[in-house]
Coordinates of C-alpha atoms and ligand atoms in Angstrom, one line a residue:
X25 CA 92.8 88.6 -19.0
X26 CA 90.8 92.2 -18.6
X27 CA 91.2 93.8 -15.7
X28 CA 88.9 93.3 -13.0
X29 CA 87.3 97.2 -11.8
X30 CA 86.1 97.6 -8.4
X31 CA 83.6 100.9 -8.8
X32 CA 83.7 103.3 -6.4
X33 CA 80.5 103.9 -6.2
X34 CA 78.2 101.5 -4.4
X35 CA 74.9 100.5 -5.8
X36 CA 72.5 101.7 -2.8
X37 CA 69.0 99.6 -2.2
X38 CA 66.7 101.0 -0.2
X39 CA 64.4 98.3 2.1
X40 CA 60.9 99.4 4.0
X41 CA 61.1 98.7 8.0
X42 CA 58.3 96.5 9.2
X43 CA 56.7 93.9 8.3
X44 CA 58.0 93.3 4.3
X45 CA 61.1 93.0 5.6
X46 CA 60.7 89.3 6.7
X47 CA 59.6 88.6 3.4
X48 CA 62.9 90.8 1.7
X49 CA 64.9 89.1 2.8
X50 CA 64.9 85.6 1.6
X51 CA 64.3 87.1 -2.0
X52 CA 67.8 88.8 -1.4
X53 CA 69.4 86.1 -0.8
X54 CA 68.5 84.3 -3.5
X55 CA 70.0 87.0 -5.4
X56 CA 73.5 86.6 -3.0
X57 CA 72.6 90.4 -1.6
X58 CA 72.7 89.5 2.1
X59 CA 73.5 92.9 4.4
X60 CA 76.0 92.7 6.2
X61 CA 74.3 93.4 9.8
X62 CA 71.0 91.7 11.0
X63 CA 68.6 94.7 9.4
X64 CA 65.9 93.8 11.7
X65 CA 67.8 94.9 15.2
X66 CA 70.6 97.1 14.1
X67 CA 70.0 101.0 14.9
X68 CA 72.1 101.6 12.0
X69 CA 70.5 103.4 9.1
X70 CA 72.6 102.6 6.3
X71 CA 74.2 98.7 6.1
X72 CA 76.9 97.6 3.7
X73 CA 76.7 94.3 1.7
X74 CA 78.5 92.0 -0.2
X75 CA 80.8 93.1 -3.3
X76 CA 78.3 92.4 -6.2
X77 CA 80.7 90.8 -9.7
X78 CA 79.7 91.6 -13.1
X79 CA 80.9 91.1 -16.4
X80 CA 82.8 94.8 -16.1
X81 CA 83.7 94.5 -12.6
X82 CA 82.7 94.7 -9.0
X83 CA 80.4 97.0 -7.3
X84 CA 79.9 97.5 -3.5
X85 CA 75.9 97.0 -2.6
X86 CA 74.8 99.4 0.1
X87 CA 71.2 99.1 2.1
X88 CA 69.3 102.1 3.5
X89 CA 66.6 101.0 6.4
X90 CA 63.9 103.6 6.1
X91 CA 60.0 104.0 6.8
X92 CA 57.7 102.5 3.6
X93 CA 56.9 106.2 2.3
X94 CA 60.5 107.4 2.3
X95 CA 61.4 104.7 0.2
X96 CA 59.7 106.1 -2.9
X97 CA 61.8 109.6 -1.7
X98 CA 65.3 108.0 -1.8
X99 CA 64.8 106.2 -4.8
X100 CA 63.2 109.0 -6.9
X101 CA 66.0 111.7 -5.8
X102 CA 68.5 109.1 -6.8
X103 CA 70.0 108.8 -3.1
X104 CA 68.7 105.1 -3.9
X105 CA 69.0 103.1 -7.0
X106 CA 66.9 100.4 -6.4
X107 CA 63.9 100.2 -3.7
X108 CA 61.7 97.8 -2.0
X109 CA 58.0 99.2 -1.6
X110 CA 54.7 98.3 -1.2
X111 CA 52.2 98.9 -4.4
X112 CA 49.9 101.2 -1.6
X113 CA 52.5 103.9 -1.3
X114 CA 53.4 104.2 -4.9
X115 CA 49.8 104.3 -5.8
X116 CA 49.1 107.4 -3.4
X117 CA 52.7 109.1 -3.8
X118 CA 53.1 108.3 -8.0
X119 CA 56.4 108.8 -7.8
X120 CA 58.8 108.8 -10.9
X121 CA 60.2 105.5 -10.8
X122 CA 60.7 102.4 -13.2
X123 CA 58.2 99.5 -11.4
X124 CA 60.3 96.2 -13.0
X125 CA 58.5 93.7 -10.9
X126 CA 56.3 92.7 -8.8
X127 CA 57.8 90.7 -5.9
X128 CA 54.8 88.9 -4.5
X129 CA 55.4 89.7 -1.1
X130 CA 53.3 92.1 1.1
X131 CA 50.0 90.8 -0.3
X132 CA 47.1 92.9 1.0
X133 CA 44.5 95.1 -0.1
X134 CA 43.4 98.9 0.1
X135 CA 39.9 99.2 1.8
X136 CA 37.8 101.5 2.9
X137 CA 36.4 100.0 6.5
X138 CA 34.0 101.4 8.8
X139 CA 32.3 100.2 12.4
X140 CA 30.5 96.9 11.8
X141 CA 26.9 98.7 12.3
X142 CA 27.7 101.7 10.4
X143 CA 29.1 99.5 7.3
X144 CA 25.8 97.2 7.6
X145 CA 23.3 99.8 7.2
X146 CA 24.3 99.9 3.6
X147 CA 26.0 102.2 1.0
X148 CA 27.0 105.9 1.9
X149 CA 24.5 107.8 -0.4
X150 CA 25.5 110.5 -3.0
X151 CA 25.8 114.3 -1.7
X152 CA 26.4 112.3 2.2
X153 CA 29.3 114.2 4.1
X154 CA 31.8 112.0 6.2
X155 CA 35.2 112.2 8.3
X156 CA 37.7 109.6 7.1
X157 CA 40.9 108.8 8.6
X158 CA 43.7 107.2 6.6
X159 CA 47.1 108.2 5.4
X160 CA 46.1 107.4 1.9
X161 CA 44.7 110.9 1.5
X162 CA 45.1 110.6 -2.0
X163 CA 43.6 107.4 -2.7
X164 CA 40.9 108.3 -0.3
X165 CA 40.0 111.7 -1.1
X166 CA 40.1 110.4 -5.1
X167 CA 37.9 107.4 -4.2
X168 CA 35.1 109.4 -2.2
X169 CA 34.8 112.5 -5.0
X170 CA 34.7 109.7 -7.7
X171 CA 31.3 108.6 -5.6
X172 CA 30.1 111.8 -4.9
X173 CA 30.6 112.0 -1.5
X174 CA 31.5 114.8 0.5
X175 CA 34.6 113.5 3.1
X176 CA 37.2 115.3 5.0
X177 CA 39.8 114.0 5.1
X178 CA 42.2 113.5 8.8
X179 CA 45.4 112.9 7.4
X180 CA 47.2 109.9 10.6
X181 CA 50.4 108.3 10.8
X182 CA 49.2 104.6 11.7
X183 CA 46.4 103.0 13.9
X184 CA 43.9 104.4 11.6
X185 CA 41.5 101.7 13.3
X186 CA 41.3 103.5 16.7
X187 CA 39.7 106.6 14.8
X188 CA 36.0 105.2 14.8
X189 CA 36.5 103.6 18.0
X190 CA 36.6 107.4 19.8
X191 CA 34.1 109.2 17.1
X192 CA 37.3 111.2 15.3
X193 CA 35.6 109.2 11.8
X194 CA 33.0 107.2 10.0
X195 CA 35.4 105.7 7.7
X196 CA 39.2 104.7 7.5
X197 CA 41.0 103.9 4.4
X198 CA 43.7 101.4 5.1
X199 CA 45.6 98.0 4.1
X200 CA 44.0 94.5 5.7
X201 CA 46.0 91.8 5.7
X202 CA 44.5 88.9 7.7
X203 CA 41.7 91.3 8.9
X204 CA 42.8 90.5 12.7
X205 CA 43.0 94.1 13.5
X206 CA 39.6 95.5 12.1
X207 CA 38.1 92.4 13.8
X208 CA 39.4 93.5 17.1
X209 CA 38.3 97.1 16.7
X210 CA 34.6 96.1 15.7
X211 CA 35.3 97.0 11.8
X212 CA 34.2 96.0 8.5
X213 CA 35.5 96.0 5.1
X214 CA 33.3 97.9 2.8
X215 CA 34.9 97.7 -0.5
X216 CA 38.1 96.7 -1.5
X217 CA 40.3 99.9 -3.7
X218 CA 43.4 98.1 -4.5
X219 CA 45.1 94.8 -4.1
X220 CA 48.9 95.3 -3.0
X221 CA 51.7 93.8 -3.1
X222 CA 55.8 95.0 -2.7
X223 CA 57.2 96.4 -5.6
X224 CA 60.6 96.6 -7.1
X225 CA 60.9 100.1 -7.9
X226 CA 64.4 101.7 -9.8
X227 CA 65.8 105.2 -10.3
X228 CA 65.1 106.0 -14.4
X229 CA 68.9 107.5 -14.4
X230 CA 70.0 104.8 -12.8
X231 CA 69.2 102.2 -14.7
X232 CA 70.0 104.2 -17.7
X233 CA 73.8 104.5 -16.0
X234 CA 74.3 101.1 -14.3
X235 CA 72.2 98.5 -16.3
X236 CA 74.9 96.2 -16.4
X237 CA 74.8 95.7 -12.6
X238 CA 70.5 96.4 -11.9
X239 CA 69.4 93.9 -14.9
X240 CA 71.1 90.6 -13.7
X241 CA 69.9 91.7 -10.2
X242 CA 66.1 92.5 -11.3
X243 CA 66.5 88.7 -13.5
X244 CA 67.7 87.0 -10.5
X245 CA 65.0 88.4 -7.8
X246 CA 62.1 87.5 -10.8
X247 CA 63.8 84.1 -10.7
X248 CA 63.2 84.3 -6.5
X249 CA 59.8 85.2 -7.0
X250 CA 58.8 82.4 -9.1
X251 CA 60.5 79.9 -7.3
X252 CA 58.8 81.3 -3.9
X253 CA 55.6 81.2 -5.9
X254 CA 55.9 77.6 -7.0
X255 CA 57.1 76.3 -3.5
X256 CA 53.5 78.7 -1.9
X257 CA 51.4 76.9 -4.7
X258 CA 53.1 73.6 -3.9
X259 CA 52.6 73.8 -0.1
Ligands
LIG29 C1 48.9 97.7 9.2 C2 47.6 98.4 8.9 C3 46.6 97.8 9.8 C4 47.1 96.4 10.0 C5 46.4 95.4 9.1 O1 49.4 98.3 10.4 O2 47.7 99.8 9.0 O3 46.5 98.4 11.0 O4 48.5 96.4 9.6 O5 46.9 94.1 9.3 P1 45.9 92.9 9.6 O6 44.7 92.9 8.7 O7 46.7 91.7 9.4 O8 45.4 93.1 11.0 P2 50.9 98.1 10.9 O9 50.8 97.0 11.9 O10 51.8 97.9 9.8 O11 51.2 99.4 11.7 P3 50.7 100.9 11.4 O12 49.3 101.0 11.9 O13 51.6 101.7 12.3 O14 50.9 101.3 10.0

């Protein structure tokens, strides 16, 4: 009987704070990678898991509990192997990281919004000069040259919504979900960038190094997505 290896190296997972998580972490359970700690209210930064078996041996699955845009950070330096990120952040960062699957969780979209009258008086004209706040500078500064329009850019951390409200910008680019909090704020959707969604994302060297472990677990969290997908079509 071959022996059984316990590596000494644990396979590290990085997971976005807020919202995605609620929707993480059913899909790693399905795939039997349940932290250790409740994620949600634990101060702690990093969380050990369960004692993943493979074919070769056993591996020890850590979790990291960082902000969305560090994600792409940890897993592109290698301090992560695997990360869980939303399809917004690797759009505007492009970092260099395999993007295995799409996890179906997350959905939204990348808009450009504006005050209700503002967005009603009708398309911003070529050569027109604007202030937009977003943290998709980016996206946002790509989106507004590609239409000839002249817009500076104020780069903010969150609440993009409240810029408009106090005059700071004419224009926001940011991710709507149900649309509750541009509704609140007297915004508009304009035009829709992107559609989003989260985003399994791996370390290159990583999976070059420790397939054997990262390919059952990127087969069994496709498997969790379909069946999450069948039971949402089915409901
Ligand atoms: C996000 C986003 C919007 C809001 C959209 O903010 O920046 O403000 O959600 O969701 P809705 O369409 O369902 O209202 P989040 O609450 O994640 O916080 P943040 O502003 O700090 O990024």
């Amino acid at each position: 009987m071959p022996e059984t290896i316990t590596t000494n190296k644990p396979l590290t997972i990085a997971l976005s704070k807020g919202r995605i998580l609620d929707d993480t972490l059913p899909l790693l359970k399905h795939a039997d990678l349940v932290p250790n700690e409740n994620v949600k209210t634990t101060r702690k930064l990093m969380v050990d898991g369960p004692l993943l078996k493979t074919k070769s041996g056993s591996t020890r699955i850590r979790f990291l509990i960082i902000r969305a845009a560090d994600v792409c950070t940890y897993v592109e330096q290698g301090a992560a192997d695997i990360g869980i990120v939303g399809r917004d952040i690797l759009l505007e960062h492009k970092p260099d990281v395999y993007e295995p699957l799409d996890l179906k969780i997350g959905v939204c979209r990348l808009c450009v919004c504006g005050p209700k009258a503002l967005v009603e008086k009708g398309r911003l004209k070529e050569g027109s000069r604007i202030k937009v706040a977003t943290k998709y500078d980016q996206l946002a500064e790509q989106y507004f040259r590609d239409h000839g329009i002249q817009a500076e850019i104020i780069h903010l951390y969150g609440s993009m919504e409240l810029a408009p409200l106090v005059g700071m910008a004419e224009r926001i680019v940011d991710v709507v979900e149900t649309g509750g909090t541009l509704k609140a704020n007297g915004l508009i959707e304009e035009t829709t960038l992107y559609d989003i969604s989260s985003r399994l994302i791996v370390n290159p060297a990583s999976f070059a190094t420790r397939k054997a472990i990262i390919q059952p677990i990127i087969e069994t969290l496709r498997e969790a997505v379909a069946l999450n997908s069948a039971a949402n079509t089915t409901s």
